Amino acid sequence: MPVLVPNKYAQGLQEHPLVSSPKIENQSNNKEAASVSKPVKSVESAASVDSPSTAIVKEKKELSSVWRETFLPPQEDFFECRVTYMKSDGVICVVDVANIELMERFNENMQRVKPRLSRAKCVEEDSLVVVQGEKKLHRGQVLSMDRKSESAQIYLIDHGSVVTSSVQEIYDPVSRIADKKAFAIQVKLLSNTGVQTNKHLTLRLLGPKTQEGIYPVQLKPKMTIPLNLPIELLQMSPEVTVARILEGCLQRDEKPAALLQISTINQINDAMGDKLNGKPDQQQPISLSQLDTCTTMFLAAHTKQGYRRAFLLDLIDAPPKRTFLVYEMDEGRISITTDVCRIPSELLGHPIQTFAMKLNDEMQQPPLEQLVEDNGPDFTVKLRLKSIQGQEKVRKASAALLSKGKQLGEVELTTFMGDVSYLGHKYWRETIKNGTMVRITYNVGYKHVFISSMETLQYASLFKRMENMCKPFEQSDQITIGSIVLVASPKLGHFRGEISGVANDLFRVYNIDTGATHQVEAQFLRMSCRFLRDMPVSLSRVKLKSVCDIPECAVNPINAGCQLMKQIMTDNVQFRVEFVGSSTELVDLYFCSGEPTSLTLRMLPLMFKPVSMYSLEVATSDPAPASAPAPAAAPASAAIPEGLKVKTTPPAASETVEDLPPLPPSPPVSPEIETKGSETLERFYYKDVPKILIPLGKRVNAFLLNGSGLHQTGAITACHFKDVTEAASYQKLFNLVDSLGKCSYPDLIDYVPCIDEMVLAVFSEDNNWYRGVCEEIIGDKARIFFCDYGNHELVSMKKLKPMSSNLMQAINATKCYIEGFDNSEKFSLWEKHIKTDLNILCRVEEGPDSNSRTLTILDLDKIVSQKTS
């Protein structure tokens, strides 16, 4: 190799030999110097200030090129290192921890011999020099030389930084300085999140260095989730978003808390999906053997949103499948899942992305809900670093809350792992927001009702499986007021509740998921478990718009409206909630399928309609259709009932008029169908009919059935057939329906269908018979939804007939919303097109309503261009 460093005169270092240094490789091109700078003027030799007795080496001596190399750890092993410098382009410089002491001794010895070093007479590019820093000497490689300013850009090979130094502070090296390899290694990570100067990292080299002298490395994953607050992340990126507000109970003096989310969450979620979605070989099973001894267990939980990092709160280890209650640490959400696995090791070391925030002085600051409403969900937090000084484990910190640069107040940030008791709350309360899908769980007269999220429907089956997990009370005095219990009653079923009182050896239990209160014997009460206690509570007491304004004196105690309300609760009908005004107490509820009918509009006329005693007598003697054996054509696993068609199921036969409470009264029912033999005619209901929806897909052929309501709703009714045979089979069903409808029913007397009952009805436009659903009785007519086509029509009772079991075949019609539909010319042309061409090529996605789809028309532009050309 050609000599790159010129010969220098320097004193030996025999008096203070440098310690043998560890090897850390430096970036070097190993190229010959392109040019040699001119000798530096007015540079005094260090020898001139030495004593006369100092011997000066006269002969030139070639320096070693060992300094161009670095001491590297084995590539297969992880090594601990200290970050010495961070470049703006993401490259970081590190020094092996095992060599730090040796490097420091080497630098100390170099400092001792400074008086014996000579100032550089000739500074050349790509040469080794010794440069004076603020406090000590450094070895450096000359990157460039500026002759005008007599300064040089020098890369410090044992530190990693680049400095500009005057030639007056540059010295020629001696042989011992050049004989040692460089200490600093230039490396690059996938992400520098959390990396800081002087911090220690554990790295592994992944391969040789690049042409720029940079080594690719892997950061050793931490085998645990950091539970500290993400202080470093918040210092670099203080922007946060309110993920949710956990409301407190005023009666228990519970202060509301917000869960704040930092901005790096999407990176982790995307990485989880890339690593685990559709890759069973990457999904390592979780071991539950240490569950009793391990207080904190983290796992990857497969939720509705995908795989998420989560803390395990509790599990039900009972058939049919293990069920896990988890807290999604990056989303601030509690979920129930049956699919868990290990978190990929490379995603363990990231801090929790969500933490809790409380206002320090609520008396001088607006409530949390008001802050979010006034400023939006995005905020900035400015840490008060004095509050965390000297703390190794930072689980709590003070901060200022800002929005758009304006300080809103002082807050306290805390690590949160899903247990609301650490926030001073008794229950995890899920707020019901505008547009949430809900069901009515309890009717308090007609002025107030309790509504709950549809997610709580699955709770009953979970409570039943918890019976063996929750121990019975040994003595009744163990049951205290305010305690959470599991009720396992043969009469009332399984639910969780809060003890609100006791009298005559009966405990008053308030069902926290429905709002109802029951009297329960002690033998049917069981102790709580964490699964029972931490499941989200989603319950709200509200008033139904307009209905709540009706004075009690104007309402008959036994009216059709209250009966309808009771039946709605029995059938768990799904509604979309809409708040009226700014209040969350006054609402209107909209049925979620078919036409978006308001429950208020349905209820108002029925509230003034008394139910005849004849109807009540029929109700007490007529067995409920739900208790009858299901026909072969409608298996028990049929699709969920849709909200628009409210079934009116009579109460059990054992009830009498006297047994019924005044509010809510017994449900409405149509007069019983009488035949010559006085036999009860079997009725069939819409909820029992299977629904075959258009399959999801990127390119699906849909067949238009009805587009009459497109302008009003932006939706059509369509279906999909796999092949011609399936379409022909469906057509045969229509022919059979029409032929049976035209047959006479001599034994039928004054047939009146029930609400939600499947019927045969005449469609006025062609006078043919079709399958339909009775939605409402209006005088001597019924509002019929023709479920195979999506039409609605008022049909005379004389043109209605009951459905027979052989017609209870699946419904292929699907309500489809058209993506981006508006009244523009483009969609007007498309609307004309589908009047002649009923086949629609589209991308099919989940729709906004239950049993609905959203269609994106793939050839829309092509159709428009053809129509306009």
Coordinates of N, CA and C in Angstrom, one line a residue, residues 419-514:
D419 N -56.0 -1.2 33.9 CA -56.8 -1.3 35.2 C -57.3 0.0 35.6
V420 N -58.6 0.3 35.4 CA -59.1 1.6 35.8 C -59.1 1.9 37.2
S421 N -58.9 0.9 38.1 CA -58.9 1.2 39.5 C -57.7 2.1 39.9
Y422 N -56.6 2.0 39.0 CA -55.4 2.9 39.3 C -55.8 4.3 39.0
L423 N -56.8 4.6 38.2 CA -57.3 5.9 38.0 C -58.4 6.3 38.9
G424 N -58.7 5.5 39.9 CA -59.7 5.8 40.9 C -61.1 5.5 40.4
H425 N -61.3 4.7 39.3 CA -62.6 4.4 38.7 C -63.0 2.9 39.1
K426 N -64.3 2.7 39.2 CA -64.8 1.4 39.5 C -65.0 0.5 38.3
Y427 N -65.5 1.2 37.2 CA -65.8 0.5 36.0 C -65.1 1.1 34.8
W428 N -64.8 0.3 33.8 CA -64.4 0.9 32.5 C -65.6 1.2 31.7
R429 N -65.9 2.5 31.6 CA -67.1 3.0 31.0 C -66.9 3.4 29.5
E430 N -67.6 2.8 28.6 CA -67.5 3.1 27.2 C -68.6 4.1 26.9
T431 N -68.2 5.3 26.4 CA -69.2 6.4 26.1 C -70.0 6.0 24.8
I432 N -71.3 6.1 24.9 CA -72.1 5.9 23.7 C -72.1 7.2 22.9
K433 N -71.5 7.2 21.7 CA -71.3 8.4 20.8 C -72.4 8.4 19.8
N434 N -72.5 9.6 19.2 CA -73.5 9.8 18.1 C -73.2 8.8 17.0
G435 N -74.3 8.1 16.5 CA -74.1 7.1 15.5 C -73.8 5.7 15.9
T436 N -73.6 5.5 17.2 CA -73.3 4.2 17.8 C -74.5 3.2 17.5
M437 N -74.2 2.0 17.3 CA -75.3 0.9 17.2 C -75.6 0.5 18.6
V438 N -76.9 0.6 18.9 CA -77.3 0.3 20.3 C -78.5 -0.6 20.3
R439 N -78.9 -1.1 21.5 CA -80.2 -1.8 21.7 C -80.8 -1.2 23.0
I440 N -82.1 -1.3 23.1 CA -82.8 -0.9 24.3 C -82.8 -2.0 25.3
T441 N -82.2 -1.8 26.5 CA -82.1 -2.9 27.5 C -83.1 -2.8 28.6
Y442 N -83.7 -1.6 28.9 CA -84.6 -1.5 30.0 C -85.5 -0.3 29.8
N443 N -86.8 -0.4 30.1 CA -87.8 0.6 29.9 C -88.2 1.2 31.2
V444 N -87.9 2.4 31.5 CA -88.4 3.0 32.8 C -89.6 3.9 32.4
G445 N -90.8 3.3 32.5 CA -92.0 3.9 32.1 C -91.8 4.2 30.5
Y446 N -92.3 5.3 30.1 CA -92.2 5.6 28.7 C -91.3 6.8 28.5
K447 N -91.0 7.5 29.6 CA -90.2 8.7 29.5 C -88.7 8.4 29.4
H448 N -88.2 7.4 30.0 CA -86.8 7.0 30.0 C -86.6 5.6 29.6
V449 N -85.5 5.4 28.9 CA -85.1 4.0 28.5 C -83.6 3.9 28.7
F450 N -83.1 2.7 29.0 CA -81.6 2.5 29.0 C -81.2 1.9 27.6
I451 N -80.1 2.4 27.1 CA -79.6 1.9 25.9 C -78.1 1.4 26.1
S452 N -77.7 0.4 25.4 CA -76.4 -0.2 25.5 C -75.8 -0.5 24.2
S453 N -74.5 -0.6 24.1 CA -73.9 -0.9 22.8 C -74.2 -2.4 22.4
M454 N -74.3 -2.6 21.1 CA -74.6 -4.0 20.6 C -73.5 -5.0 21.0
E455 N -72.3 -4.4 21.3 CA -71.2 -5.3 21.7 C -71.5 -6.1 23.0
T456 N -72.4 -5.6 23.8 CA -72.7 -6.2 25.1 C -73.6 -7.5 24.9
L457 N -74.1 -7.7 23.7 CA -74.9 -8.9 23.5 C -74.2 -10.2 23.8
Q458 N -72.9 -10.2 23.6 CA -72.2 -11.4 23.8 C -71.9 -11.7 25.3
Y459 N -72.2 -10.7 26.1 CA -71.8 -10.8 27.5 C -72.5 -12.0 28.2
A460 N -73.8 -12.2 27.9 CA -74.6 -13.3 28.6 C -73.9 -14.6 28.5
S461 N -73.4 -15.0 27.3 CA -72.8 -16.3 27.2 C -71.4 -16.3 27.9
L462 N -70.8 -15.2 28.0 CA -69.5 -15.1 28.8 C -69.8 -15.3 30.3
F463 N -70.8 -14.6 30.8 CA -71.1 -14.7 32.2 C -71.4 -16.2 32.6
K464 N -72.1 -16.9 31.7 CA -72.4 -18.3 32.0 C -71.1 -19.1 32.1
R465 N -70.1 -18.8 31.3 CA -68.9 -19.5 31.3 C -68.0 -19.2 32.5
M466 N -68.3 -18.0 33.1 CA -67.5 -17.6 34.3 C -68.0 -18.2 35.6
E467 N -69.1 -18.9 35.5 CA -69.7 -19.4 36.8 C -68.7 -20.2 37.6
N468 N -67.9 -21.0 37.0 CA -66.9 -21.8 37.7 C -65.7 -21.0 38.1
M469 N -65.5 -19.9 37.4 CA -64.3 -19.0 37.8 C -64.6 -18.2 39.1
C470 N -65.9 -17.8 39.3 CA -66.3 -17.0 40.4 C -66.8 -17.8 41.5
K471 N -66.1 -17.7 42.6 CA -66.4 -18.5 43.8 C -67.7 -18.1 44.5
P472 N -68.5 -19.0 45.0 CA -69.7 -18.6 45.8 C -69.3 -18.0 47.1
F473 N -70.2 -17.2 47.7 CA -69.9 -16.6 49.0 C -70.2 -17.7 50.0
E474 N -69.3 -17.7 51.0 CA -69.4 -18.7 52.1 C -70.5 -18.3 53.0
Q475 N -70.6 -17.0 53.3 CA -71.7 -16.5 54.2 C -72.2 -15.2 53.6
S476 N -73.5 -15.0 53.9 CA -74.2 -13.8 53.3 C -73.6 -12.5 53.8
D477 N -73.0 -12.5 55.0 CA -72.4 -11.2 55.5 C -71.2 -10.8 54.7
Q478 N -70.6 -11.7 53.8 CA -69.5 -11.3 53.0 C -70.0 -10.4 51.8
I479 N -71.3 -10.4 51.6 CA -71.8 -9.6 50.4 C -72.1 -8.2 50.9
T480 N -71.3 -7.3 50.5 CA -71.4 -5.9 51.0 C -72.0 -5.0 49.9
I481 N -72.6 -3.9 50.4 CA -73.2 -2.9 49.5 C -72.1 -2.3 48.6
G482 N -72.4 -2.3 47.3 CA -71.4 -1.7 46.4 C -70.5 -2.7 45.7
S483 N -70.5 -4.0 46.2 CA -69.7 -5.0 45.6 C -70.2 -5.4 44.3
I484 N -69.3 -5.9 43.4 CA -69.7 -6.4 42.1 C -69.8 -7.9 42.2
V485 N -70.9 -8.4 41.7 CA -71.1 -9.9 41.8 C -71.6 -10.5 40.5
L486 N -71.4 -11.8 40.4 CA -72.0 -12.5 39.3 C -73.3 -13.2 39.8
V487 N -74.4 -12.9 39.0 CA -75.6 -13.6 39.3 C -75.8 -14.8 38.5
A488 N -76.0 -16.0 39.1 CA -76.2 -17.2 38.3 C -77.5 -17.8 38.8
S489 N -78.6 -17.3 38.3 CA -79.9 -17.7 38.8 C -80.6 -18.5 37.7
P490 N -81.3 -19.6 38.1 CA -82.1 -20.4 37.2 C -83.2 -19.6 36.5
K491 N -83.7 -18.6 37.3 CA -84.8 -17.8 36.8 C -84.4 -16.6 36.0
L492 N -83.4 -15.9 36.6 CA -83.0 -14.6 36.0 C -81.8 -14.8 35.0
G493 N -81.2 -15.9 35.0 CA -80.1 -16.1 34.1 C -78.8 -15.7 34.7
H494 N -77.8 -15.4 33.8 CA -76.4 -15.0 34.3 C -76.2 -13.5 33.9
F495 N -75.8 -12.7 34.8 CA -75.5 -11.3 34.5 C -74.6 -10.8 35.7
R496 N -74.0 -9.7 35.5 CA -73.2 -9.1 36.5 C -73.9 -7.9 37.1
G497 N -73.7 -7.6 38.3 CA -74.4 -6.5 38.9 C -73.7 -5.9 40.1
E498 N -74.3 -4.9 40.6 CA -73.7 -4.2 41.8 C -74.8 -4.3 42.9
I499 N -74.4 -4.7 44.1 CA -75.3 -4.8 45.3 C -75.7 -3.4 45.7
S500 N -77.0 -3.1 45.7 CA -77.4 -1.8 46.0 C -78.2 -1.8 47.3
G501 N -78.6 -3.0 47.9 CA -79.3 -3.0 49.1 C -79.7 -4.4 49.5
V502 N -80.2 -4.6 50.7 CA -80.6 -5.9 51.1 C -81.8 -5.8 52.1
A503 N -82.8 -6.7 51.9 CA -84.0 -6.7 52.8 C -84.6 -8.1 52.7
N504 N -85.0 -8.6 53.9 CA -85.6 -9.9 54.0 C -84.8 -11.0 53.3
D505 N -83.5 -11.0 53.6 CA -82.6 -12.0 53.0 C -82.5 -12.0 51.5
L506 N -83.0 -10.9 50.9 CA -82.9 -10.8 49.4 C -82.0 -9.6 49.1
F507 N -81.1 -9.8 48.2 CA -80.2 -8.7 47.9 C -80.7 -8.0 46.6
R508 N -80.7 -6.7 46.7 CA -81.1 -5.9 45.5 C -79.9 -5.7 44.6
V509 N -79.9 -6.3 43.4 CA -78.8 -6.2 42.5 C -79.1 -5.4 41.3
Y510 N -78.3 -4.4 41.0 CA -78.5 -3.5 39.9 C -77.7 -4.0 38.7
N511 N -78.3 -4.4 37.6 CA -77.6 -4.9 36.5 C -76.9 -3.8 35.7
I512 N -75.6 -3.8 35.8 CA -74.9 -2.6 35.2 C -74.8 -2.6 33.7
D513 N -75.3 -3.7 33.1 CA -75.3 -3.7 31.6 C -76.7 -3.5 31.0
T514 N -77.7 -3.5 31.8 CA -79.1 -3.2 31.3 C -79.8 -2.1 32.0

